[in-house]
XYZ file of C-alpha atoms in Angstrom:
368
model
C -67.649 78.694 -21.728
C -69.568 78.366 -24.989
C -71.830 75.329 -25.328
C -72.817 74.420 -28.885
C -75.951 72.256 -29.052
C -75.812 70.629 -32.496
C -78.944 69.021 -33.888
C -80.894 68.100 -37.035
C -78.662 66.212 -39.420
C -78.587 64.680 -42.859
C -80.451 61.485 -42.047
C -83.851 59.902 -41.466
C -83.823 60.678 -37.717
C -83.695 64.426 -38.278
C -86.989 65.157 -36.544
C -86.140 63.121 -33.442
C -82.905 65.082 -33.146
C -84.785 68.399 -33.217
C -87.121 67.159 -30.488
C -84.178 66.035 -28.368
C -82.432 69.398 -28.765
C -85.599 71.266 -27.785
C -85.827 69.270 -24.544
C -82.138 69.723 -23.745
C -82.339 73.495 -24.248
C -85.121 73.566 -21.656
C -82.938 71.905 -19.010
C -79.445 73.405 -19.348
C -77.973 75.363 -16.431
C -77.645 78.677 -18.261
C -75.629 80.325 -15.499
C -72.671 78.156 -16.515
C -72.661 78.540 -20.306
C -73.181 80.746 -23.318
C -75.525 78.439 -25.227
C -75.509 78.497 -29.022
C -77.822 76.229 -31.081
C -76.383 74.897 -34.344
C -78.837 73.412 -36.840
C -77.805 70.971 -39.580
C -80.365 70.843 -42.392
C -81.488 67.654 -44.107
C -79.164 68.651 -46.946
C -76.188 68.879 -44.579
C -75.793 72.673 -44.306
C -74.822 74.078 -40.875
C -76.575 77.161 -39.455
C -75.973 79.090 -36.255
C -78.882 80.331 -34.181
C -78.831 83.301 -31.845
C -77.610 82.787 -28.293
C -80.166 81.113 -26.031
C -80.247 83.007 -22.739
C -82.685 80.970 -20.668
C -84.896 77.888 -20.624
C -87.836 79.974 -21.758
C -86.073 81.620 -24.708
C -87.234 79.036 -27.255
C -90.965 78.412 -27.142
C -91.376 75.842 -29.914
C -89.463 73.291 -31.957
C -90.334 75.286 -35.081
C -87.955 78.040 -33.929
C -85.070 75.595 -33.993
C -85.459 74.902 -37.722
C -86.464 78.374 -38.914
C -83.585 79.467 -41.153
C -84.801 83.090 -41.100
C -83.477 83.320 -37.546
C -80.085 81.785 -38.407
C -76.873 82.430 -40.291
C -74.276 80.088 -41.840
C -72.073 78.520 -39.207
C -68.286 78.873 -39.298
C -66.236 76.085 -37.717
C -63.623 78.680 -36.824
C -66.009 79.825 -34.115
C -65.413 76.562 -32.263
C -61.737 77.473 -31.972
C -62.366 80.858 -30.400
C -62.094 80.634 -26.629
C -63.331 77.774 -24.476
C -65.977 75.680 -26.217
C -67.698 72.340 -25.811
C -69.902 70.634 -28.391
C -73.073 68.747 -27.502
C -74.022 66.691 -30.580
C -77.669 65.678 -30.380
C -77.509 63.850 -33.694
C -79.183 60.472 -34.083
C -78.251 58.047 -36.844
C -75.790 58.385 -39.758
C -73.729 61.563 -40.178
C -73.882 62.279 -36.477
C -73.984 59.211 -34.245
C -71.635 57.101 -36.386
C -68.277 58.709 -35.635
C -68.270 61.228 -38.486
C -69.029 64.341 -36.430
C -66.935 62.986 -33.577
C -63.992 62.800 -35.972
C -64.538 66.456 -36.851
C -64.384 67.474 -33.196
C -61.267 65.355 -32.656
C -59.561 67.050 -35.610
C -60.483 70.478 -34.263
C -59.402 69.387 -30.760
C -62.758 70.423 -29.293
C -64.250 68.701 -26.230
C -67.606 67.098 -26.934
C -70.337 65.106 -25.248
C -70.546 61.373 -25.820
C -68.416 58.544 -27.159
C -65.391 58.899 -29.408
C -65.004 57.959 -33.056
C -64.498 54.216 -32.625
C -67.282 53.592 -30.108
C -69.710 55.718 -32.125
C -68.929 53.834 -35.332
C -69.241 50.423 -33.666
C -72.473 51.340 -31.901
C -74.031 52.535 -35.152
C -73.079 49.441 -37.158
C -75.425 46.604 -36.155
C -73.201 43.911 -37.664
C -69.880 45.068 -36.231
C -71.434 45.666 -32.817
C -72.872 42.143 -32.732
C -69.413 40.728 -33.399
C -67.968 42.863 -30.596
C -70.742 41.823 -28.207
C -70.204 38.138 -28.951
C -66.457 38.540 -28.392
C -67.287 40.069 -24.995
C -69.388 37.025 -24.087
C -72.788 38.673 -24.559
C -75.637 36.751 -26.207
C -77.209 37.995 -29.458
C -80.108 36.571 -31.459
C -79.317 34.510 -34.594
C -78.804 36.776 -37.619
C -77.517 36.952 -41.179
C -75.983 39.750 -43.224
C -77.275 40.586 -46.701
C -75.278 42.775 -49.089
C -76.884 44.776 -51.866
C -74.570 43.265 -54.491
C -75.717 39.729 -53.567
C -79.360 40.836 -53.652
C -78.904 42.219 -57.180
C -77.382 38.926 -58.372
C -80.161 36.650 -57.093
C -83.009 37.600 -54.792
C -84.196 34.005 -54.730
C -80.845 32.650 -53.516
C -80.706 35.252 -50.749
C -84.238 34.491 -49.535
C -83.666 30.740 -49.638
C -80.460 31.085 -47.625
C -82.262 33.183 -45.018
C -85.178 30.749 -44.794
C -82.722 27.859 -44.342
C -80.937 29.533 -41.448
C -83.728 31.542 -39.801
C -87.375 30.836 -39.060
C -90.257 33.249 -39.589
C -90.948 35.800 -38.339
C -87.792 37.644 -39.345
C -86.817 41.229 -38.645
C -85.097 43.046 -41.502
C -82.985 46.067 -40.540
C -80.613 48.511 -42.267
C -77.189 48.107 -40.667
C -76.619 51.816 -40.060
C -79.936 53.212 -38.881
C -81.709 53.638 -35.573
C -85.126 54.452 -34.096
C -86.754 51.604 -36.065
C -86.084 53.422 -39.365
C -86.396 51.002 -42.294
C -87.134 48.007 -40.047
C -89.854 45.507 -41.018
C -91.249 42.314 -39.532
C -91.632 39.660 -42.243
C -93.924 36.634 -41.872
C -93.454 34.989 -45.287
C -91.352 35.041 -48.462
C -93.317 37.850 -50.090
C -93.031 40.096 -47.025
C -89.354 39.207 -46.701
C -88.659 40.417 -50.240
C -90.555 43.653 -49.629
C -88.772 44.197 -46.302
C -85.344 43.715 -47.868
C -86.174 46.157 -50.667
C -87.261 48.744 -48.085
C -84.139 48.294 -45.962
C -81.887 48.788 -48.983
C -83.354 52.278 -49.339
C -81.384 53.195 -46.210
C -78.173 51.165 -46.453
C -76.285 48.847 -48.804
C -75.890 46.307 -45.982
C -78.764 44.899 -43.982
C -79.107 42.459 -41.116
C -81.890 39.885 -40.880
C -82.616 38.576 -37.383
C -84.645 35.689 -36.072
C -87.902 36.938 -34.602
C -88.834 35.668 -31.150
C -91.467 36.617 -28.611
C -89.661 39.038 -26.312
C -90.005 41.978 -23.978
C -87.861 45.013 -24.823
C -85.861 46.269 -21.846
C -83.547 49.298 -21.899
C -80.775 50.358 -19.511
C -79.158 53.806 -19.534
C -75.395 54.181 -19.114
C -73.393 57.129 -17.808
C -69.660 57.541 -17.245
C -66.157 57.336 -18.657
C -63.848 54.953 -16.806
C -66.311 54.831 -13.914
C -69.448 53.365 -15.497
C -72.900 53.731 -13.940
C -76.170 52.147 -15.043
C -79.809 53.051 -14.439
C -82.795 51.026 -13.370
C -84.153 49.173 -16.421
C -87.172 50.496 -18.322
C -89.497 48.508 -20.560
C -91.200 49.368 -23.840
C -94.579 47.751 -23.207
C -95.874 46.570 -26.576
C -99.469 46.017 -27.590
C -98.301 44.587 -30.921
C -95.164 42.666 -32.007
C -93.352 45.633 -33.528
C -93.425 49.415 -33.234
C -92.322 51.483 -36.198
C -90.578 54.876 -36.131
C -93.931 56.691 -36.229
C -95.209 54.803 -33.200
C -92.148 55.609 -31.094
C -91.605 59.247 -31.949
C -94.537 60.778 -33.824
C -97.731 59.099 -32.591
C -96.409 58.504 -29.045
C -98.057 55.080 -28.916
C -95.338 53.388 -26.906
C -95.945 52.859 -23.190
C -92.829 52.971 -20.974
C -92.815 51.007 -17.728
C -90.199 52.440 -15.345
C -88.794 50.553 -13.630
C -89.400 47.417 -15.672
C -91.330 44.720 -13.845
C -88.572 42.144 -13.724
C -86.855 40.287 -10.906
C -83.994 41.738 -8.901
C -81.766 39.017 -10.359
C -82.613 39.997 -13.956
C -82.194 43.663 -13.109
C -78.699 43.030 -11.784
C -77.836 40.882 -14.811
C -79.008 43.444 -17.362
C -77.239 46.324 -15.659
C -73.994 44.358 -15.717
C -74.528 43.389 -19.359
C -75.138 47.050 -20.216
C -71.866 48.080 -18.577
C -70.028 45.198 -20.278
C -71.398 46.180 -23.688
C -70.481 49.825 -23.118
C -66.927 48.892 -22.202
C -66.697 46.420 -25.105
C -67.263 49.186 -27.670
C -64.999 51.548 -25.662
C -67.915 53.860 -24.915
C -67.731 57.084 -22.947
C -70.144 59.670 -21.613
C -73.603 58.404 -22.449
C -75.284 55.397 -24.037
C -78.399 53.258 -23.816
C -78.255 49.465 -24.034
C -81.314 47.705 -25.470
C -82.127 44.102 -24.584
C -84.532 41.354 -25.574
C -85.979 39.289 -22.718
C -87.575 35.989 -23.777
C -90.459 34.212 -22.061
C -88.039 31.677 -20.538
C -85.818 34.381 -19.058
C -83.028 34.459 -21.652
C -81.443 37.886 -22.192
C -80.037 38.995 -25.545
C -78.404 42.333 -26.251
C -79.857 44.118 -29.256
C -77.729 47.256 -29.553
C -76.020 50.154 -27.798
C -77.115 53.659 -28.772
C -74.248 56.080 -28.185
C -76.492 59.153 -28.565
C -79.851 58.043 -27.143
C -82.996 60.095 -27.534
C -83.360 63.076 -25.198
C -86.957 64.010 -26.021
C -89.452 64.646 -23.239
C -90.756 61.124 -23.811
C -87.405 59.338 -24.280
C -86.386 56.410 -22.135
C -82.867 57.670 -21.364
C -83.735 60.728 -19.221
C -86.779 58.970 -17.739
C -84.884 55.971 -16.339
C -82.182 58.256 -14.935
C -84.847 60.370 -13.242
C -86.227 57.191 -11.667
C -82.693 56.202 -10.646
C -82.225 59.543 -8.903
C -80.721 61.960 -11.447
C -83.132 64.708 -12.608
C -83.025 65.797 -16.255
C -81.150 69.087 -15.631
C -78.507 67.396 -13.468
C -78.158 64.682 -16.112
C -77.451 67.256 -18.821
C -74.801 68.913 -16.670
C -73.168 65.568 -15.874
C -72.873 64.500 -19.528
C -71.285 67.857 -20.375
C -68.765 67.452 -17.562
C -67.963 63.911 -18.707
C -67.150 65.261 -22.173
C -64.889 67.932 -20.719
C -63.101 65.399 -18.491
C -62.565 62.999 -21.381
C -60.962 65.772 -23.423
C -58.769 66.824 -20.494
C -57.590 63.252 -19.966
C -56.391 63.108 -23.578
C -53.732 65.696 -22.778
C -52.091 63.204 -20.441
C -51.254 61.012 -23.442
C -47.958 61.499 -25.238
C -47.993 62.691 -28.859
C -44.257 62.189 -29.398
C -42.207 59.104 -30.263
C -39.766 58.078 -27.533
C -36.407 56.946 -28.993
C -33.946 54.542 -27.385
C -31.737 57.457 -26.283
C -34.784 59.101 -24.682
C -35.517 55.878 -22.797
C -31.924 55.645 -21.516
C -32.081 59.273 -20.414
C -35.373 58.703 -18.624
C -33.958 55.625 -16.860
C -30.990 57.714 -15.679
C -33.280 60.480 -14.408
C -35.508 57.944 -12.618
C -32.440 56.331 -11.025
C -31.270 59.710 -9.724
C -34.712 60.426 -8.311
C -34.776 57.042 -6.572
C -31.531 57.844 -4.732
C -32.796 61.174 -3.376
């Protein structure tokens, strides 16, 4: 079976994706697959690398983005023989349902959630509505649209200051990995933060800032959902930017998180509930805020969490008892099983005559 590891992408999380792909390629069970790396440039062009034969075949991340070693990728290749796609794409144009829709159209099995769950997980506003409907607590927030900002910046800021207290966190709706997120302490910083966020999306969400610990729980499964021990991002300052998390490696991860057994049980259940609420499948990571008085708020669900050597997702699963290589194999198998289960669903309309005929057949079977 051919395994296509797809990485890069036309978005701000391009570099994280390359790092995740590099780690995954070092942990695949190569006896089971013909592994083919597929690189998507920042401009959105797809390139096929040469077959990766072993964990030692690729020595550096630079090899994964070197176009001299690649050729244009043809989607027809996915239709030739047995194939499975492993999208390692973080953020828009990869984690938001777009690539998943491509695989669905081509009828190719793939790792991770489907179109709907991916789109909901990527959209911070829609996901909050879904979480609230499922009975999960979220921090107070407000939506800001670019068109309203262009009409009157003052009215927008005044409305936010009326509803939310400082500090506020300003986030693009469709971004991850802290891209475009700013902590604002006053009106001037709020204006600057909103301007920055609109560089990444035409809709932004502004949340009330509270003193919290950031706890993360990994999720694995389709209908049968499993959760990991929680891990904590131990912060030395109120907010870590993209560079701190992925480039400077300044974030300390405490695994397992130093929380009570009761809170651990609660967060693991909330993670599973959130995953099921968005109709997730395969893999995800649920991120929570834990306040000083023990209140738990869900922040988001990442349907394609980071797989770098320093990422929380593989680390908490390792602590839970699933080593990285076994984890990779399990997520691939979950994608294959999800695709197989789709074939059990009917693609034809059943008419009234068909129903009568089926009832007659069932009646005959019952008498035998």
